[in-house]
Amino acid sequence: MARDKKQAAMGFIFITLLIDIIGFGIIIPILPQLIQGLIKGSFSEASLYGGWLIFAYSFMQFLCSPIIGNLSDQYGRRPVLLFSLFGFGIDYLFLAFAPSIMWLFVGRLVAGLTGASITTGSAYIADISTPENKAQNFGLLGAAFGLGFIIGPVLGGYLAHFGVRGPFIGAAILTLINWLYGFFVLPESLAVENRRKFDWTRANPVGSLKMLTKYPVIGGMVASITLIYIASHAVQTTWSYYTIEKFKWDSKMVGNSLGVVGVCVMIVQGLLIRTVIPKIGQAKSVYVGLSFYAAGFLLFALASETWMMFAFTAVYCLGGIAMPAIQGIISTYVSPNEQGELQGALTSLMSLTSIVGPVLMTTIFARFSSHTTGIYFPGAPFILGCVLTVVSVILAYRSLHGTKPTNA
């Protein structure tokens, strides 16, 4: 693909993923209230259901992501990405009109079955990147997350004024518009000569995870990445519940806070990593980024005022330096016709940890946020996140110390 076409393609995939993430971000501020209303229970109980909803989505995605990733290696990224976006649109309609908590679970299962937009988008980026700019281009994926979480949650907080169902209808509309956008303008990134036939032995979840151990550095990084993914759910899963419980935020405030998170992520992923990673190298970027993550978790846990959550967000988001560097390191060991399989395997790993992480973190939150227990400390999930991240720094150092990618 010519240089100008590659740049145009990066723009296409950025916009596609951005709209997808906006749709996801819209629902975050209002989901706790929707769950609480459907179960007619306490806020602690709602957080448990929230964890199990993510479990349902992640379990289905764990089973299906390797299949989707391998299909994209045979048929190309474009049709798989469009299929994924359409599935998300249907999921949001389920969430918008669900009459009971069980229908929320049905919608999450549908989304997990088709949810491969990030997997395929990552493979798309790998297709059109060189070894020298892979980490920076993967950073654009993070920038899409950041900008999406600036717009999405803030928009969701305002749409909540029209009722708890309003944000979900808005998410469905945006996602289906995104599907139409991709249908008409998104080009294919995987050249025919780089495609391979679908292989069921490589498309099952266990086989997909085995792919991560084919190369020494990939295998050595798996434990570190696993802990990072689990730790991240201290923020991803409990943020809304934690801030509503401890600081009495409403949906609008939750949305605004996530908008600030998005601004910080966009600055780090879209701008800072393009300077930091080339200057200090990918390995050091991993260590520095994970150290910021650990500090951010600890500060969130100890925050006592609203302004502190906003201030500490900057520290936590500096940790975003780490993941593009990790992806850049890993992808240099994989041939072009295995990039989809690699991204499917990484998504399977993320989904596997998302089976454990949300339930673990919301259970801890429910335990320490209940006023009927002896110890009230709703920041407990962040403490666990900090501990897991410190361990991941140690594992990453042991894995990468003295090792250089042979295909860089």
XYZ file of C-alpha atoms in Angstrom:
408
model
C 0.000 0.000 0.000
C 1.411 3.397 -1.017
C 2.402 5.897 1.674
C -0.480 8.299 0.969
C -2.971 5.434 0.929
C -1.600 4.156 4.236
C -2.082 7.568 5.812
C -5.628 7.740 4.471
C -6.321 4.240 5.758
C -5.099 5.228 9.242
C -7.566 8.101 9.131
C -10.389 5.761 8.141
C -9.675 3.230 10.886
C -9.225 6.001 13.463
C -12.650 7.469 12.710
C -14.280 4.036 12.635
C -12.877 3.066 16.029
C -13.550 6.536 17.434
C -17.276 6.369 16.697
C -17.383 2.816 18.042
C -15.787 3.921 21.319
C -18.057 6.957 21.602
C -21.000 4.565 21.442
C -19.484 2.452 24.199
C -18.611 5.465 26.346
C -22.112 6.914 26.195
C -23.573 4.129 28.343
C -20.990 4.116 31.147
C -22.320 6.958 33.345
C -25.877 5.623 33.439
C -25.360 1.847 33.579
C -25.191 1.612 37.408
C -28.564 3.359 37.765
C -30.146 1.186 35.062
C -28.965 -1.994 36.779
C -30.095 -0.776 40.198
C -33.518 0.083 38.805
C -33.946 -3.308 37.142
C -32.883 -5.375 40.161
C -34.550 -3.029 42.681
C -31.627 -3.583 45.038
C -28.789 -1.713 46.752
C -25.917 0.012 45.002
C -23.466 -2.641 46.200
C -25.692 -5.328 44.668
C -25.846 -3.350 41.415
C -22.049 -3.339 41.229
C -22.031 -7.138 41.460
C -24.467 -7.416 38.545
C -22.307 -4.948 36.640
C -19.326 -7.246 37.093
C -21.281 -10.279 35.903
C -22.517 -8.399 32.834
C -18.918 -7.775 31.838
C -18.205 -11.426 32.612
C -20.935 -12.520 30.146
C -19.554 -10.269 27.410
C -15.952 -11.271 28.036
C -16.656 -15.004 28.196
C -18.390 -14.920 24.824
C -15.628 -12.763 23.365
C -12.999 -15.149 24.719
C -14.649 -17.972 22.794
C -15.246 -16.023 19.596
C -12.331 -13.577 19.216
C -9.884 -16.209 17.901
C -12.440 -17.227 15.286
C -13.003 -13.617 14.265
C -9.272 -12.908 14.160
C -8.579 -15.939 11.980
C -11.491 -15.111 9.684
C -9.959 -11.683 9.169
C -6.699 -13.358 8.145
C -8.567 -15.242 5.390
C -11.261 -12.819 4.228
C -9.707 -9.478 5.166
C -10.266 -6.956 7.936
C -13.074 -4.940 6.354
C -15.957 -7.485 6.366
C -15.111 -8.672 9.874
C -15.021 -5.125 11.227
C -18.394 -4.321 9.640
C -19.906 -7.487 11.135
C -18.621 -6.462 14.547
C -20.044 -2.951 14.366
C -23.466 -4.244 13.347
C -23.453 -6.629 16.307
C -22.691 -3.796 18.712
C -25.584 -1.785 17.301
C -27.965 -4.661 18.017
C -26.546 -4.998 21.530
C -27.236 -1.355 22.363
C -30.840 -1.778 21.200
C -31.169 -4.705 23.614
C -29.811 -2.505 26.409
C -32.112 0.382 25.476
C -35.332 -1.621 25.606
C -34.479 -4.362 28.121
C -37.480 -4.992 30.413
C -35.452 -7.054 32.873
C -31.869 -7.704 33.929
C -31.841 -10.946 31.919
C -32.269 -9.010 28.665
C -29.158 -7.018 29.547
C -27.288 -10.308 29.689
C -28.718 -11.341 26.291
C -27.460 -8.100 24.773
C -24.008 -8.533 26.284
C -23.785 -12.072 24.887
C -24.649 -10.789 21.407
C -21.979 -8.097 21.707
C -19.416 -10.647 22.862
C -20.219 -12.900 19.915
C -19.613 -10.178 17.340
C -17.302 -7.858 19.265
C -14.092 -7.774 17.280
C -13.751 -4.123 16.344
C -10.651 -3.603 18.480
C -9.133 -6.948 17.461
C -9.633 -6.293 13.758
C -8.706 -2.642 14.083
C -5.405 -3.623 15.712
C -4.698 -6.116 12.925
C -5.587 -3.400 10.407
C -3.023 -1.077 11.961
C -0.400 -3.848 11.938
C -1.098 -4.447 8.228
C -0.257 -0.903 7.192
C 2.574 -0.191 9.660
C 6.324 -0.611 9.386
C 8.442 -2.016 12.248
C 9.654 1.526 12.919
C 6.216 3.116 13.350
C 4.124 0.256 14.740
C 4.212 1.481 18.332
C 3.304 5.026 17.277
C 0.454 3.799 15.073
C -0.863 1.583 17.842
C -0.827 4.764 19.903
C -3.472 6.169 17.547
C -5.709 3.347 18.734
C -5.216 4.677 22.249
C -5.905 8.192 21.007
C -9.202 6.970 19.535
C -10.025 5.573 22.968
C -9.097 8.869 24.549
C -11.133 11.056 22.217
C -14.023 8.582 22.335
C -14.023 8.781 26.110
C -13.972 12.557 25.972
C -17.090 12.681 23.841
C -18.925 9.478 24.809
C -19.296 9.673 28.613
C -19.903 13.426 28.590
C -22.605 12.961 25.953
C -24.012 10.042 27.936
C -24.207 12.151 31.088
C -26.248 14.783 29.268
C -28.449 12.224 27.484
C -29.284 10.791 30.914
C -31.531 13.828 31.435
C -33.900 12.161 28.952
C -34.071 9.012 31.105
C -31.827 6.043 31.805
C -32.613 4.565 28.363
C -31.611 7.648 26.400
C -27.840 7.002 26.301
C -28.349 3.462 25.017
C -30.526 4.641 22.140
C -27.879 7.242 21.340
C -25.162 4.562 21.380
C -27.181 2.347 19.014
C -27.684 5.204 16.551
C -24.000 6.159 16.571
C -22.803 2.583 16.152
C -25.121 1.856 13.237
C -24.043 5.132 11.599
C -20.482 3.948 12.096
C -21.379 0.671 10.381
C -22.731 2.592 7.390
C -19.637 4.792 7.340
C -17.369 1.766 7.272
C -19.461 0.075 4.596
C -18.984 2.958 2.173
C -15.500 4.338 2.916
C -13.344 1.807 4.804
C -10.786 0.176 2.451
C -9.346 -3.314 2.848
C -5.874 -3.423 4.428
C -4.814 -7.065 4.056
C -3.284 -7.845 0.669
C -4.445 -11.067 -0.984
C -0.917 -12.501 -0.973
C -0.745 -12.068 2.824
C -3.941 -14.004 3.522
C -4.149 -17.577 4.732
C -6.872 -20.174 4.967
C -8.999 -20.439 8.076
C -7.767 -23.176 10.422
C -9.936 -24.389 13.284
C -6.893 -25.674 15.155
C -5.627 -22.082 15.340
C -9.056 -20.529 15.956
C -9.953 -22.068 19.291
C -9.328 -20.067 22.484
C -6.703 -22.425 23.885
C -4.867 -22.667 20.572
C -5.026 -18.902 20.232
C -3.424 -18.393 23.630
C -0.715 -20.933 22.781
C 0.235 -18.651 19.905
C 1.467 -16.146 22.498
C 4.131 -18.647 23.645
C 5.616 -19.328 20.199
C 8.325 -16.706 20.725
C 10.353 -16.211 23.911
C 9.535 -12.551 24.509
C 5.841 -13.032 23.732
C 5.631 -15.961 26.130
C 7.574 -14.128 28.797
C 5.364 -11.047 28.564
C 2.095 -12.940 28.894
C 2.166 -13.059 32.700
C 2.915 -9.344 32.881
C 0.168 -8.433 30.401
C -2.290 -10.664 32.238
C -1.738 -8.815 35.506
C -2.023 -5.441 33.758
C -5.353 -6.419 32.215
C -6.737 -7.649 35.541
C -5.503 -4.559 37.378
C -7.096 -2.242 34.813
C -10.544 -3.401 35.893
C -10.079 -1.596 39.180
C -10.689 1.533 37.084
C -12.694 0.230 34.126
C -15.251 -1.712 36.169
C -15.580 0.208 39.417
C -15.015 3.876 38.458
C -18.696 4.804 38.217
C -19.649 2.807 41.314
C -16.680 4.119 43.330
C -17.194 7.799 42.536
C -20.968 7.629 43.046
C -20.550 5.806 46.347
C -17.653 7.805 47.811
C -18.134 11.275 46.317
C -21.892 11.154 45.583
C -21.420 12.055 41.920
C -24.372 12.067 39.549
C -24.354 10.701 35.974
C -23.286 14.064 34.560
C -20.297 14.286 36.920
C -19.270 10.704 36.145
C -19.447 11.512 32.446
C -17.395 14.684 32.862
C -14.740 12.843 34.875
C -14.416 10.204 32.171
C -14.159 13.021 29.657
C -11.108 14.258 31.563
C -9.710 10.722 31.485
C -10.231 10.780 27.727
C -8.365 14.078 27.348
C -5.406 12.703 29.274
C -5.391 9.438 27.316
C -5.563 11.278 24.012
C -2.622 13.516 24.949
C -0.525 10.553 26.062
C -1.443 8.157 23.256
C -1.777 10.658 20.435
C 1.129 12.969 21.232
C 3.407 11.970 24.094
C 4.268 8.419 23.018
C 5.435 9.652 19.615
C 8.207 11.467 21.471
C 8.810 9.232 24.481
C 8.957 5.783 22.844
C 11.468 6.690 20.097
C 13.582 8.598 22.624
C 13.849 6.066 25.467
C 12.992 2.870 23.589
C 10.120 0.430 23.851
C 11.444 -1.578 26.814
C 12.032 1.467 29.048
C 8.645 2.827 27.968
C 7.065 -0.326 29.387
C 8.776 0.141 32.770
C 8.011 3.846 33.017
C 4.395 3.443 31.928
C 3.643 0.625 34.349
C 5.200 2.612 37.209
C 2.797 5.477 36.503
C -0.094 3.011 36.449
C 0.852 1.679 39.893
C 1.134 5.192 41.343
C -2.228 6.162 39.835
C -4.006 3.191 41.400
C -2.629 4.022 44.840
C -3.583 7.686 44.578
C -7.144 6.859 43.463
C -7.562 4.558 46.452
C -6.478 7.246 48.906
C -8.319 10.205 47.326
C -10.592 12.002 49.768
C -11.872 14.916 47.667
C -13.390 15.215 44.199
C -10.562 17.399 42.878
C -8.059 14.687 43.791
C -9.677 12.215 41.398
C -9.217 14.698 38.574
C -5.614 15.517 39.535
C -4.590 11.884 39.978
C -6.097 10.984 36.620
C -3.119 12.659 34.915
C -0.695 10.394 36.785
C -2.665 7.253 36.001
C -3.044 8.066 32.303
C 0.712 8.503 31.878
C 0.742 4.730 32.262
C -0.662 4.616 28.734
C 2.921 4.822 27.479
C 3.300 1.123 28.292
C 0.712 -0.691 26.176
C 1.646 0.641 22.698
C 5.253 -0.247 23.497
C 4.227 -3.772 24.512
C 2.145 -4.202 21.359
C 5.003 -2.879 19.252
C 7.459 -5.346 20.805
C 5.174 -8.325 20.365
C 4.068 -7.568 16.810
C 7.662 -7.460 15.521
C 7.922 -11.198 16.125
C 4.889 -12.090 13.988
C 4.648 -12.407 10.207
C 2.112 -10.312 8.228
C -0.255 -13.231 7.681
C -0.403 -13.929 11.439
C -1.142 -10.407 12.678
C -4.880 -11.101 12.836
C -4.218 -14.287 14.769
C -1.919 -12.374 17.130
C -4.457 -9.631 17.787
C -7.164 -12.267 18.236
C -4.945 -14.023 20.776
C -4.296 -10.776 22.654
C -8.016 -10.021 22.653
C -8.681 -13.554 23.921
C -6.199 -12.923 26.717
C -7.905 -9.622 27.503
C -11.279 -11.339 27.450
C -10.020 -14.145 29.685
C -8.808 -11.624 32.250
C -12.099 -9.751 31.820
C -13.858 -12.916 32.928
C -11.902 -12.746 36.176
C -11.162 -9.029 36.616
C -14.636 -7.432 36.730
C -16.102 -10.044 39.062
C -13.025 -9.848 41.282
C -13.004 -6.052 41.456
C -16.761 -5.564 41.877
C -16.872 -8.272 44.547
C -14.125 -6.480 46.458
C -15.898 -3.157 45.945
C -19.243 -4.592 47.132
C -17.554 -6.121 50.168
C -15.791 -2.930 51.232
C -18.551 -0.471 50.236
C -21.305 -2.171 52.199
C -22.161 -0.330 55.402
C -23.024 -3.634 57.071
C -19.404 -4.846 57.057
C -16.730 -4.072 59.613
C -14.350 -2.284 57.221
C -15.576 0.474 54.903
C -12.960 1.198 52.246
C -14.436 1.439 48.718
C -10.972 2.136 47.293
C -9.887 -1.455 47.992
C -9.986 -2.506 44.281
C -7.428 0.213 43.472
C -5.049 -1.126 46.117
C -5.232 -4.559 44.487
C -4.667 -2.936 41.094
C -1.540 -1.240 42.434
C -0.119 -4.496 43.804
C -0.778 -6.377 40.551
C 0.856 -3.625 38.495
C 3.994 -3.584 40.662
C 4.338 -7.325 40.109
C 3.835 -6.831 36.357
C 6.715 -4.306 36.265
C 9.003 -6.913 37.804
C 7.865 -9.606 35.372
C 8.259 -7.278 32.377
C 11.796 -6.377 33.416
C 12.793 -10.017 33.807
C 11.261 -10.852 30.422
C 12.728 -7.998 28.404
C 16.056 -7.372 30.092
C 18.817 -7.952 27.598
C 16.435 -9.137 24.819
C 15.998 -7.408 21.473
C 13.393 -8.225 18.790
C 15.067 -10.015 15.887
C 12.665 -8.673 13.265
C 12.606 -5.012 14.286
